[in-house]
Amino acid sequence: MSDIRFDDKVVIVTGAGGGIGRAHALLFAKHGAKVVVNDLGGSTNGEGANSEAALKVVEEIKAAGGTAIANPDNVINGDRIVECAMDNFGRIDIVVNNAGILRDKSFAKMTDADWDLIYKVHVEGAYKTTKAAWDHMKNNNFGRVIFTSSTSGIYGNFGQANYGMAKLGLYGFTRTLAIEGRKNNIFVNAIAPTGGTRMTEGLFPEGAFDKLKPELVSPLVAYLCSEECKETGSLFEVGAAGWARYAGSAPWVSASTRTKASPRKTLPPTSNSCAASKAPSTERQHRSPARADGQYPEVCLTATSGAASFKP
């Protein structure tokens, strides 16, 4: 399981022209997927459009021997993104909803336009893209969907009432689609990533930005989108220090903790050490520690059903 493959799988990654989306696209392509690199190419506040960012990522993928195509459509027109995948690759297996913008203002100063545009890009855009792909995944009896939430939705953050609303709303969307999609082998999860990107530049203390590398988030996303993973309906907070799981379909414990729960299926054991010293008292407290060198550990998902790992 240390080398998960996506051969013959087609992946849409929205907002893939830079940052975390770019890292997702490169990693999926590295492991055999055909990737639709979607990016409108606008500014972080949603203004303008430019296809160069998406084209550059496609060039990187092709230079490394992968297969990809650029798509410059706005996620609000998500059906066009899915049409691009079908026209060029004939199928769609995975949708990673990553595109986003910021319109940060205190609630007192926030305009209707600030509120509406955040909703349209984050929520409506994710809805339109996922909706257009849903029937194709049902027909294939396989699908994986990732929604990108945020700690601003989980904890709140000054000046981000609009952003926090949209991002936590996506988790409610995640939970319902996970229930509806399970019978067709469509699994849906959400991540709340922390990464050093153009959207977060200037928000972290000195020295922290460079350590929060976007590519440290992508291995978890790749694992959640693999055939090996059966997790659905969960929200993972993930960053340079590890990951935390907030909710889902099964109780999770540290790798070093034994449980009397009967496993439904045993996954191959992980080869690396990512165990917490003891089981958390609640799901929300669980977090894999960083390695001794301070870098993000290999993705380690451990549960009562076994353990799994994915190396980028």
PDB file of C-alpha atoms in Angstrom:
ATOM      1  CA  MET A   1       0.000   0.000   0.000  1.00  0.00           C
ATOM      2  CA  SER A   2       3.022   2.275   0.093  1.00  0.00           C
ATOM      3  CA  ASP A   3       2.626   2.897  -3.636  1.00  0.00           C
ATOM      4  CA  ILE A   4      -1.034   3.577  -4.321  1.00  0.00           C
ATOM      5  CA  ARG A   5      -1.786   3.854  -8.025  1.00  0.00           C
ATOM      6  CA  PHE A   6      -4.443   5.741  -9.968  1.00  0.00           C
ATOM      7  CA  ASP A   7      -3.860   4.159 -13.375  1.00  0.00           C
ATOM      8  CA  ASP A   8      -6.926   4.522 -15.628  1.00  0.00           C
ATOM      9  CA  LYS A   9      -8.478   6.964 -13.147  1.00  0.00           C
ATOM     10  CA  VAL A  10      -9.448  10.510 -14.148  1.00  0.00           C
ATOM     11  CA  VAL A  11      -9.161  13.223 -11.522  1.00  0.00           C
ATOM     12  CA  ILE A  12     -10.498  16.767 -11.524  1.00  0.00           C
ATOM     13  CA  VAL A  13      -8.649  19.153  -9.222  1.00  0.00           C
ATOM     14  CA  THR A  14     -10.165  22.623  -9.066  1.00  0.00           C
ATOM     15  CA  GLY A  15      -7.992  25.598  -8.210  1.00  0.00           C
ATOM     16  CA  ALA A  16      -4.968  23.551  -9.261  1.00  0.00           C
ATOM     17  CA  GLY A  17      -2.911  26.367 -10.763  1.00  0.00           C
ATOM     18  CA  GLY A  18      -0.945  26.886  -7.558  1.00  0.00           C
ATOM     19  CA  GLY A  19      -0.645  26.115  -3.874  1.00  0.00           C
ATOM     20  CA  ILE A  20      -2.357  23.050  -2.455  1.00  0.00           C
ATOM     21  CA  GLY A  21      -4.313  22.359  -5.649  1.00  0.00           C
ATOM     22  CA  ARG A  22      -1.132  22.233  -7.693  1.00  0.00           C
ATOM     23  CA  ALA A  23       0.390  19.828  -5.176  1.00  0.00           C
ATOM     24  CA  HIS A  24      -2.677  17.581  -5.437  1.00  0.00           C
ATOM     25  CA  ALA A  25      -2.524  17.560  -9.240  1.00  0.00           C
ATOM     26  CA  LEU A  26       1.186  16.750  -9.361  1.00  0.00           C
ATOM     27  CA  LEU A  27       0.847  13.909  -6.863  1.00  0.00           C
ATOM     28  CA  PHE A  28      -2.142  12.295  -8.592  1.00  0.00           C
ATOM     29  CA  ALA A  29      -0.327  12.470 -11.933  1.00  0.00           C
ATOM     30  CA  LYS A  30       2.831  11.012 -10.381  1.00  0.00           C
ATOM     31  CA  HIS A  31       0.782   7.996  -9.330  1.00  0.00           C
ATOM     32  CA  GLY A  32      -0.759   7.386 -12.745  1.00  0.00           C
ATOM     33  CA  ALA A  33      -3.938   9.487 -12.863  1.00  0.00           C
ATOM     34  CA  LYS A  34      -5.096  11.531 -15.807  1.00  0.00           C
ATOM     35  CA  VAL A  35      -5.630  14.989 -14.352  1.00  0.00           C
ATOM     36  CA  VAL A  36      -7.885  17.854 -15.323  1.00  0.00           C
ATOM     37  CA  VAL A  37      -6.035  20.877 -13.955  1.00  0.00           C
ATOM     38  CA  ASN A  38      -8.735  23.466 -13.423  1.00  0.00           C
ATOM     39  CA  ASP A  39      -7.910  27.050 -12.533  1.00  0.00           C
ATOM     40  CA  LEU A  40      -9.616  30.293 -13.444  1.00  0.00           C
ATOM     41  CA  GLY A  41      -6.376  32.142 -12.822  1.00  0.00           C
ATOM     42  CA  GLY A  42      -7.923  35.073 -11.008  1.00  0.00           C
ATOM     43  CA  SER A  43      -6.695  36.976  -7.994  1.00  0.00           C
ATOM     44  CA  THR A  44      -7.138  35.741  -4.437  1.00  0.00           C
ATOM     45  CA  ASN A  45     -10.201  37.968  -4.064  1.00  0.00           C
ATOM     46  CA  GLY A  46     -11.875  36.534  -7.167  1.00  0.00           C
ATOM     47  CA  GLU A  47     -11.070  39.164  -9.758  1.00  0.00           C
ATOM     48  CA  GLY A  48      -9.717  38.550 -13.264  1.00  0.00           C
ATOM     49  CA  ALA A  49      -8.917  35.365 -15.173  1.00  0.00           C
ATOM     50  CA  ASN A  50      -5.787  33.887 -16.722  1.00  0.00           C
ATOM     51  CA  SER A  51      -5.173  30.377 -18.052  1.00  0.00           C
ATOM     52  CA  GLU A  52      -1.382  30.506 -17.645  1.00  0.00           C
ATOM     53  CA  ALA A  53      -1.330  29.010 -14.141  1.00  0.00           C
ATOM     54  CA  ALA A  54      -3.220  25.865 -15.181  1.00  0.00           C
ATOM     55  CA  LEU A  55      -1.158  25.496 -18.353  1.00  0.00           C
ATOM     56  CA  LYS A  56       2.077  25.720 -16.376  1.00  0.00           C
ATOM     57  CA  VAL A  57       1.014  22.894 -14.061  1.00  0.00           C
ATOM     58  CA  VAL A  58       0.047  20.767 -17.060  1.00  0.00           C
ATOM     59  CA  GLU A  59       3.496  21.369 -18.527  1.00  0.00           C
ATOM     60  CA  GLU A  60       5.071  20.216 -15.260  1.00  0.00           C
ATOM     61  CA  ILE A  61       2.996  17.040 -15.286  1.00  0.00           C
ATOM     62  CA  LYS A  62       3.782  16.245 -18.910  1.00  0.00           C
ATOM     63  CA  ALA A  63       7.489  16.935 -18.394  1.00  0.00           C
ATOM     64  CA  ALA A  64       7.444  14.302 -15.651  1.00  0.00           C
ATOM     65  CA  GLY A  65       5.764  11.777 -17.958  1.00  0.00           C
ATOM     66  CA  GLY A  66       2.197  12.264 -16.756  1.00  0.00           C
ATOM     67  CA  THR A  67      -1.081  13.010 -18.504  1.00  0.00           C
ATOM     68  CA  ALA A  68      -3.068  16.188 -17.909  1.00  0.00           C
ATOM     69  CA  ILE A  69      -5.139  18.859 -19.554  1.00  0.00           C
ATOM     70  CA  ALA A  70      -5.727  22.458 -18.496  1.00  0.00           C
ATOM     71  CA  ASN A  71      -9.202  23.832 -17.894  1.00  0.00           C
ATOM     72  CA  PRO A  72      -9.784  27.557 -17.257  1.00  0.00           C
ATOM     73  CA  ASP A  73     -13.497  27.478 -16.387  1.00  0.00           C
ATOM     74  CA  ASN A  74     -14.943  29.106 -13.307  1.00  0.00           C
ATOM     75  CA  VAL A  75     -16.101  26.450 -10.819  1.00  0.00           C
ATOM     76  CA  ILE A  76     -19.510  28.131 -10.829  1.00  0.00           C
ATOM     77  CA  ASN A  77     -19.729  26.521 -14.277  1.00  0.00           C
ATOM     78  CA  GLY A  78     -18.641  23.160 -12.924  1.00  0.00           C
ATOM     79  CA  ASP A  79     -20.523  21.254 -15.613  1.00  0.00           C
ATOM     80  CA  ARG A  80     -18.021  22.603 -18.154  1.00  0.00           C
ATOM     81  CA  ILE A  81     -15.130  21.217 -16.121  1.00  0.00           C
ATOM     82  CA  VAL A  82     -16.725  17.777 -16.092  1.00  0.00           C
ATOM     83  CA  GLU A  83     -17.462  18.040 -19.815  1.00  0.00           C
ATOM     84  CA  CYS A  84     -13.765  18.738 -20.352  1.00  0.00           C
ATOM     85  CA  ALA A  85     -12.872  15.550 -18.492  1.00  0.00           C
ATOM     86  CA  MET A  86     -15.379  13.482 -20.447  1.00  0.00           C
ATOM     87  CA  ASP A  87     -14.428  14.957 -23.823  1.00  0.00           C
ATOM     88  CA  ASN A  88     -10.721  14.340 -23.286  1.00  0.00           C
ATOM     89  CA  PHE A  89     -10.588  11.208 -21.130  1.00  0.00           C
ATOM     90  CA  GLY A  90     -14.022   9.610 -21.401  1.00  0.00           C
ATOM     91  CA  ARG A  91     -14.700   9.240 -17.689  1.00  0.00           C
ATOM     92  CA  ILE A  92     -14.472  10.874 -14.287  1.00  0.00           C
ATOM     93  CA  ASP A  93     -13.556   9.046 -11.096  1.00  0.00           C
ATOM     94  CA  ILE A  94     -12.386  11.637  -8.563  1.00  0.00           C
ATOM     95  CA  VAL A  95     -13.291  15.250  -7.846  1.00  0.00           C
ATOM     96  CA  VAL A  96     -11.120  17.320  -5.532  1.00  0.00           C
ATOM     97  CA  ASN A  97     -12.938  20.568  -4.797  1.00  0.00           C
ATOM     98  CA  ASN A  98     -10.085  22.896  -3.912  1.00  0.00           C
ATOM     99  CA  ALA A  99     -10.801  26.219  -5.640  1.00  0.00           C
ATOM    100  CA  GLY A 100     -11.335  29.186  -3.364  1.00  0.00           C
ATOM    101  CA  ILE A 101     -10.980  32.923  -2.838  1.00  0.00           C
ATOM    102  CA  LEU A 102     -10.904  35.327   0.099  1.00  0.00           C
ATOM    103  CA  ARG A 103     -12.964  38.443   0.811  1.00  0.00           C
ATOM    104  CA  ASP A 104     -11.846  39.119   4.387  1.00  0.00           C
ATOM    105  CA  LYS A 105     -13.590  41.917   6.284  1.00  0.00           C
ATOM    106  CA  SER A 106     -15.078  42.322   9.711  1.00  0.00           C
ATOM    107  CA  PHE A 107     -18.777  41.511   9.707  1.00  0.00           C
ATOM    108  CA  ALA A 108     -19.645  45.176  10.306  1.00  0.00           C
ATOM    109  CA  LYS A 109     -17.831  46.180   7.106  1.00  0.00           C
ATOM    110  CA  MET A 110     -18.748  43.160   4.990  1.00  0.00           C
ATOM    111  CA  THR A 111     -20.868  43.852   1.918  1.00  0.00           C
ATOM    112  CA  ASP A 112     -23.470  41.624   0.311  1.00  0.00           C
ATOM    113  CA  ALA A 113     -21.077  41.203  -2.615  1.00  0.00           C
ATOM    114  CA  ASP A 114     -18.335  39.936  -0.270  1.00  0.00           C
ATOM    115  CA  TRP A 115     -20.731  37.401   1.221  1.00  0.00           C
ATOM    116  CA  ASP A 116     -22.313  36.296  -2.052  1.00  0.00           C
ATOM    117  CA  LEU A 117     -19.094  35.779  -4.006  1.00  0.00           C
ATOM    118  CA  ILE A 118     -17.529  33.639  -1.288  1.00  0.00           C
ATOM    119  CA  TYR A 119     -20.660  31.501  -1.232  1.00  0.00           C
ATOM    120  CA  LYS A 120     -20.736  31.182  -5.015  1.00  0.00           C
ATOM    121  CA  VAL A 121     -17.112  30.106  -5.392  1.00  0.00           C
ATOM    122  CA  HIS A 122     -16.763  27.816  -2.393  1.00  0.00           C
ATOM    123  CA  VAL A 123     -20.226  26.299  -2.017  1.00  0.00           C
ATOM    124  CA  GLU A 124     -22.002  26.694  -5.327  1.00  0.00           C
ATOM    125  CA  GLY A 125     -18.820  25.966  -7.273  1.00  0.00           C
ATOM    126  CA  ALA A 126     -18.232  22.742  -5.331  1.00  0.00           C
ATOM    127  CA  TYR A 127     -21.892  21.816  -5.786  1.00  0.00           C
ATOM    128  CA  LYS A 128     -21.905  22.435  -9.541  1.00  0.00           C
ATOM    129  CA  THR A 129     -18.722  20.451 -10.187  1.00  0.00           C
ATOM    130  CA  THR A 130     -19.682  17.546  -7.951  1.00  0.00           C
ATOM    131  CA  LYS A 131     -23.254  17.446  -9.233  1.00  0.00           C
ATOM    132  CA  ALA A 132     -22.089  17.231 -12.843  1.00  0.00           C
ATOM    133  CA  ALA A 133     -19.709  14.364 -11.982  1.00  0.00           C
ATOM    134  CA  TRP A 134     -22.062  12.437  -9.691  1.00  0.00           C
ATOM    135  CA  ASP A 135     -24.000  10.411 -12.273  1.00  0.00           C
ATOM    136  CA  HIS A 136     -20.799   9.465 -14.097  1.00  0.00           C
ATOM    137  CA  MET A 137     -19.376   8.093 -10.856  1.00  0.00           C
ATOM    138  CA  LYS A 138     -22.613   6.253 -10.105  1.00  0.00           C
ATOM    139  CA  ASN A 139     -22.513   4.615 -13.545  1.00  0.00           C
ATOM    140  CA  ASN A 140     -18.916   3.511 -12.894  1.00  0.00           C
ATOM    141  CA  ASN A 141     -19.839   2.275  -9.400  1.00  0.00           C
ATOM    142  CA  PHE A 142     -16.793   4.159  -8.163  1.00  0.00           C
ATOM    143  CA  GLY A 143     -16.179   7.696  -7.072  1.00  0.00           C
ATOM    144  CA  ARG A 144     -14.190   9.738  -4.614  1.00  0.00           C
ATOM    145  CA  VAL A 145     -15.003  13.333  -3.690  1.00  0.00           C
ATOM    146  CA  ILE A 146     -12.992  15.701  -1.524  1.00  0.00           C
ATOM    147  CA  PHE A 147     -14.311  19.003  -0.214  1.00  0.00           C
ATOM    148  CA  THR A 148     -11.892  21.573   1.155  1.00  0.00           C
ATOM    149  CA  SER A 149     -13.111  22.961   4.456  1.00  0.00           C
ATOM    150  CA  SER A 150     -11.109  25.209   6.799  1.00  0.00           C
ATOM    151  CA  THR A 151     -10.199  25.754  10.411  1.00  0.00           C
ATOM    152  CA  SER A 152     -11.901  29.127  10.002  1.00  0.00           C
ATOM    153  CA  GLY A 153     -15.142  27.195   9.827  1.00  0.00           C
ATOM    154  CA  ILE A 154     -14.245  24.830  12.661  1.00  0.00           C
ATOM    155  CA  TYR A 155     -12.968  27.413  15.134  1.00  0.00           C
ATOM    156  CA  GLY A 156     -13.994  30.776  13.669  1.00  0.00           C
ATOM    157  CA  ASN A 157     -11.626  33.555  12.627  1.00  0.00           C
ATOM    158  CA  PHE A 158     -11.930  37.328  12.818  1.00  0.00           C
ATOM    159  CA  GLY A 159     -12.854  38.857   9.490  1.00  0.00           C
ATOM    160  CA  GLN A 160     -13.935  35.571   7.911  1.00  0.00           C
ATOM    161  CA  ALA A 161     -17.635  35.231   8.672  1.00  0.00           C
ATOM    162  CA  ASN A 162     -18.310  34.611   4.972  1.00  0.00           C
ATOM    163  CA  TYR A 163     -15.400  32.208   4.502  1.00  0.00           C
ATOM    164  CA  GLY A 164     -16.069  30.286   7.716  1.00  0.00           C
ATOM    165  CA  MET A 165     -19.746  29.924   6.806  1.00  0.00           C
ATOM    166  CA  ALA A 166     -18.923  28.518   3.383  1.00  0.00           C
ATOM    167  CA  LYS A 167     -16.178  26.199   4.557  1.00  0.00           C
ATOM    168  CA  LEU A 168     -18.108  24.561   7.365  1.00  0.00           C
ATOM    169  CA  GLY A 169     -21.165  24.345   5.115  1.00  0.00           C
ATOM    170  CA  LEU A 170     -19.113  22.117   2.840  1.00  0.00           C
ATOM    171  CA  TYR A 171     -18.736  19.665   5.684  1.00  0.00           C
ATOM    172  CA  GLY A 172     -22.514  19.355   6.027  1.00  0.00           C
ATOM    173  CA  PHE A 173     -22.533  18.678   2.283  1.00  0.00           C
ATOM    174  CA  THR A 174     -19.836  16.040   2.829  1.00  0.00           C
ATOM    175  CA  ARG A 175     -21.819  14.194   5.495  1.00  0.00           C
ATOM    176  CA  THR A 176     -24.965  13.906   3.394  1.00  0.00           C
ATOM    177  CA  LEU A 177     -23.237  12.878   0.164  1.00  0.00           C
ATOM    178  CA  ALA A 178     -21.292  10.244   2.102  1.00  0.00           C
ATOM    179  CA  ILE A 179     -24.608   8.669   3.135  1.00  0.00           C
ATOM    180  CA  GLU A 180     -26.120   8.867  -0.336  1.00  0.00           C
ATOM    181  CA  GLY A 181     -23.029   7.759  -2.234  1.00  0.00           C
ATOM    182  CA  ARG A 182     -22.003   4.733  -0.189  1.00  0.00           C
ATOM    183  CA  LYS A 183     -24.258   2.267  -1.998  1.00  0.00           C
ATOM    184  CA  ASN A 184     -22.589   3.208  -5.301  1.00  0.00           C
ATOM    185  CA  ASN A 185     -19.043   3.017  -3.914  1.00  0.00           C
ATOM    186  CA  ILE A 186     -18.755   6.795  -3.871  1.00  0.00           C
ATOM    187  CA  PHE A 187     -16.897   7.957  -0.776  1.00  0.00           C
ATOM    188  CA  VAL A 188     -16.868  11.592   0.257  1.00  0.00           C
ATOM    189  CA  ASN A 189     -14.559  13.278   2.767  1.00  0.00           C
ATOM    190  CA  ALA A 190     -13.455  16.791   3.677  1.00  0.00           C
ATOM    191  CA  ILE A 191     -10.117  18.259   4.693  1.00  0.00           C
ATOM    192  CA  ALA A 192      -9.300  21.426   6.609  1.00  0.00           C
ATOM    193  CA  PRO A 193      -5.739  22.077   5.400  1.00  0.00           C
ATOM    194  CA  THR A 194      -3.112  24.487   6.645  1.00  0.00           C
ATOM    195  CA  GLY A 195      -0.569  25.331   3.966  1.00  0.00           C
ATOM    196  CA  GLY A 196       1.744  28.121   2.908  1.00  0.00           C
ATOM    197  CA  THR A 197       0.075  29.433  -0.246  1.00  0.00           C
ATOM    198  CA  ARG A 198      -0.625  32.825  -1.813  1.00  0.00           C
ATOM    199  CA  MET A 199      -3.950  32.873   0.056  1.00  0.00           C
ATOM    200  CA  THR A 200      -2.242  32.464   3.450  1.00  0.00           C
ATOM    201  CA  GLU A 201       0.917  34.478   2.836  1.00  0.00           C
ATOM    202  CA  GLY A 202       1.363  37.056   5.570  1.00  0.00           C
ATOM    203  CA  LEU A 203      -0.993  35.282   7.975  1.00  0.00           C
ATOM    204  CA  PHE A 204       1.587  33.084   9.734  1.00  0.00           C
ATOM    205  CA  PRO A 205       4.421  34.033  12.111  1.00  0.00           C
ATOM    206  CA  GLU A 206       7.890  34.502  10.648  1.00  0.00           C
ATOM    207  CA  GLY A 207       9.392  31.156   9.663  1.00  0.00           C
ATOM    208  CA  ALA A 208       6.120  29.230   9.873  1.00  0.00           C
ATOM    209  CA  PHE A 209       5.015  29.918   6.292  1.00  0.00           C
ATOM    210  CA  ASP A 210       7.948  28.045   4.722  1.00  0.00           C
ATOM    211  CA  LYS A 211       7.331  25.000   6.925  1.00  0.00           C
ATOM    212  CA  LEU A 212       3.679  24.728   5.915  1.00  0.00           C
ATOM    213  CA  LYS A 213       4.411  23.293   2.499  1.00  0.00           C
ATOM    214  CA  PRO A 214       1.314  22.592   0.376  1.00  0.00           C
ATOM    215  CA  GLU A 215       2.662  19.230  -0.771  1.00  0.00           C
ATOM    216  CA  LEU A 216       2.477  17.971   2.815  1.00  0.00           C
ATOM    217  CA  VAL A 217      -1.322  18.004   2.618  1.00  0.00           C
ATOM    218  CA  SER A 218      -1.689  16.047  -0.625  1.00  0.00           C
ATOM    219  CA  PRO A 219      -0.735  12.504   0.504  1.00  0.00           C
ATOM    220  CA  LEU A 220      -3.780  12.346   2.770  1.00  0.00           C
ATOM    221  CA  VAL A 221      -6.017  13.480  -0.083  1.00  0.00           C
ATOM    222  CA  ALA A 222      -4.522  10.864  -2.392  1.00  0.00           C
ATOM    223  CA  TYR A 223      -5.105   8.130   0.151  1.00  0.00           C
ATOM    224  CA  LEU A 224      -8.705   9.199   0.749  1.00  0.00           C
ATOM    225  CA  CYS A 225      -9.276   9.042  -3.022  1.00  0.00           C
ATOM    226  CA  SER A 226      -7.767   5.592  -3.454  1.00  0.00           C
ATOM    227  CA  GLU A 227      -9.591   2.300  -3.877  1.00  0.00           C
ATOM    228  CA  GLU A 228      -7.894   1.054  -0.721  1.00  0.00           C
ATOM    229  CA  CYS A 229      -9.536   3.673   1.484  1.00  0.00           C
ATOM    230  CA  LYS A 230     -13.077   2.968   2.676  1.00  0.00           C
ATOM    231  CA  GLU A 231     -13.387   6.014   4.904  1.00  0.00           C
ATOM    232  CA  THR A 232     -16.315   8.289   4.149  1.00  0.00           C
ATOM    233  CA  GLY A 233     -18.078  11.218   5.777  1.00  0.00           C
ATOM    234  CA  SER A 234     -15.090  12.522   7.733  1.00  0.00           C
ATOM    235  CA  LEU A 235     -13.382  15.848   8.224  1.00  0.00           C
ATOM    236  CA  PHE A 236      -9.593  15.872   8.615  1.00  0.00           C
ATOM    237  CA  GLU A 237      -7.644  18.853   9.864  1.00  0.00           C
ATOM    238  CA  VAL A 238      -4.229  18.483   8.272  1.00  0.00           C
ATOM    239  CA  GLY A 239      -1.001  20.491   8.306  1.00  0.00           C
ATOM    240  CA  ALA A 240       2.710  20.334   9.004  1.00  0.00           C
ATOM    241  CA  ALA A 241       2.214  18.952  12.514  1.00  0.00           C
ATOM    242  CA  GLY A 242       0.068  16.005  11.446  1.00  0.00           C
ATOM    243  CA  TRP A 243      -3.633  15.398  11.096  1.00  0.00           C
ATOM    244  CA  ALA A 244      -6.712  15.283  13.261  1.00  0.00           C
ATOM    245  CA  ARG A 245      -9.950  13.498  12.490  1.00  0.00           C
ATOM    246  CA  TYR A 246     -13.158  15.180  13.652  1.00  0.00           C
ATOM    247  CA  ALA A 247     -15.989  12.858  12.733  1.00  0.00           C
ATOM    248  CA  GLY A 248     -16.840   9.897  10.588  1.00  0.00           C
ATOM    249  CA  SER A 249     -18.213   6.433  10.234  1.00  0.00           C
ATOM    250  CA  ALA A 250     -15.993   4.521  12.668  1.00  0.00           C
ATOM    251  CA  PRO A 251     -14.150   5.181  15.947  1.00  0.00           C
ATOM    252  CA  TRP A 252     -10.471   5.989  15.466  1.00  0.00           C
ATOM    253  CA  VAL A 253      -7.713   5.342  17.963  1.00  0.00           C
ATOM    254  CA  SER A 254      -3.948   5.661  17.997  1.00  0.00           C
ATOM    255  CA  ALA A 255      -1.926   2.956  16.291  1.00  0.00           C
ATOM    256  CA  SER A 256      -0.494   1.847  19.645  1.00  0.00           C
ATOM    257  CA  THR A 257      -3.883   1.304  21.239  1.00  0.00           C
ATOM    258  CA  ARG A 258      -5.714  -1.985  21.102  1.00  0.00           C
ATOM    259  CA  THR A 259      -9.481  -2.092  21.038  1.00  0.00           C
ATOM    260  CA  LYS A 260     -12.048  -4.799  21.683  1.00  0.00           C
ATOM    261  CA  ALA A 261     -14.116  -3.634  18.740  1.00  0.00           C
ATOM    262  CA  SER A 262     -14.439  -6.285  16.054  1.00  0.00           C
ATOM    263  CA  PRO A 263     -12.721  -5.142  12.847  1.00  0.00           C
ATOM    264  CA  ARG A 264     -14.839  -5.242   9.735  1.00  0.00           C
ATOM    265  CA  LYS A 265     -11.817  -5.489   7.481  1.00  0.00           C
ATOM    266  CA  THR A 266      -8.124  -5.510   8.217  1.00  0.00           C
ATOM    267  CA  LEU A 267      -5.919  -3.320   6.074  1.00  0.00           C
ATOM    268  CA  PRO A 268      -2.190  -3.995   5.665  1.00  0.00           C
ATOM    269  CA  PRO A 269      -0.239  -2.643   8.657  1.00  0.00           C
ATOM    270  CA  THR A 270       1.742   0.522   8.231  1.00  0.00           C
ATOM    271  CA  SER A 271       5.524   0.213   8.190  1.00  0.00           C
ATOM    272  CA  ASN A 272       6.276   3.536   9.821  1.00  0.00           C
ATOM    273  CA  SER A 273       5.686   4.768  13.342  1.00  0.00           C
ATOM    274  CA  CYS A 274       3.043   7.432  13.762  1.00  0.00           C
ATOM    275  CA  ALA A 275       1.352   6.292  16.935  1.00  0.00           C
ATOM    276  CA  ALA A 276       0.253   8.639  19.633  1.00  0.00           C
ATOM    277  CA  SER A 277       1.372   7.694  23.132  1.00  0.00           C
ATOM    278  CA  LYS A 278      -2.154   6.856  24.238  1.00  0.00           C
ATOM    279  CA  ALA A 279      -5.683   6.861  22.927  1.00  0.00           C
ATOM    280  CA  PRO A 280      -7.386  10.248  22.876  1.00  0.00           C
ATOM    281  CA  SER A 281     -10.392  10.816  25.082  1.00  0.00           C
ATOM    282  CA  THR A 282     -12.239  12.243  22.078  1.00  0.00           C
ATOM    283  CA  GLU A 283     -11.783  12.072  18.326  1.00  0.00           C
ATOM    284  CA  ARG A 284     -11.061  15.777  18.211  1.00  0.00           C
ATOM    285  CA  GLN A 285      -7.922  15.443  20.345  1.00  0.00           C
ATOM    286  CA  HIS A 286      -6.169  12.908  18.117  1.00  0.00           C
ATOM    287  CA  ARG A 287      -3.234  14.140  16.093  1.00  0.00           C
ATOM    288  CA  SER A 288      -0.274  12.329  14.589  1.00  0.00           C
ATOM    289  CA  PRO A 289       2.972  13.852  15.860  1.00  0.00           C
ATOM    290  CA  ALA A 290       5.577  15.304  13.549  1.00  0.00           C
ATOM    291  CA  ARG A 291       8.715  13.312  12.922  1.00  0.00           C
ATOM    292  CA  ALA A 292      11.881  14.105  14.829  1.00  0.00           C
ATOM    293  CA  ASP A 293      13.026  16.385  12.008  1.00  0.00           C
ATOM    294  CA  GLY A 294       9.842  18.417  12.322  1.00  0.00           C
ATOM    295  CA  GLN A 295       8.537  17.430   8.912  1.00  0.00           C
ATOM    296  CA  TYR A 296       5.084  16.088   8.122  1.00  0.00           C
ATOM    297  CA  PRO A 297       4.947  12.325   8.682  1.00  0.00           C
ATOM    298  CA  GLU A 298       3.917   9.771   6.124  1.00  0.00           C
ATOM    299  CA  VAL A 299       0.155   9.699   5.956  1.00  0.00           C
ATOM    300  CA  CYS A 300      -0.855   7.281   8.675  1.00  0.00           C
ATOM    301  CA  LEU A 301      -4.500   6.383   9.060  1.00  0.00           C
ATOM    302  CA  THR A 302      -5.130   4.025  11.944  1.00  0.00           C
ATOM    303  CA  ALA A 303      -8.464   2.713  13.069  1.00  0.00           C
ATOM    304  CA  THR A 304     -10.162  -0.203  14.733  1.00  0.00           C
ATOM    305  CA  SER A 305     -10.229  -1.776  11.278  1.00  0.00           C
ATOM    306  CA  GLY A 306      -6.448  -1.699  10.921  1.00  0.00           C
ATOM    307  CA  ALA A 307      -3.881   0.740   9.598  1.00  0.00           C
ATOM    308  CA  ALA A 308      -2.760   2.127   6.304  1.00  0.00           C
ATOM    309  CA  SER A 309      -0.049   4.371   4.966  1.00  0.00           C
ATOM    310  CA  PHE A 310       0.740   6.262   1.820  1.00  0.00           C
ATOM    311  CA  LYS A 311       4.143   7.578   0.834  1.00  0.00           C
ATOM    312  CA  PRO A 312       4.211  10.458  -1.656  1.00  0.00           C
TER     313      PRO A 312
END
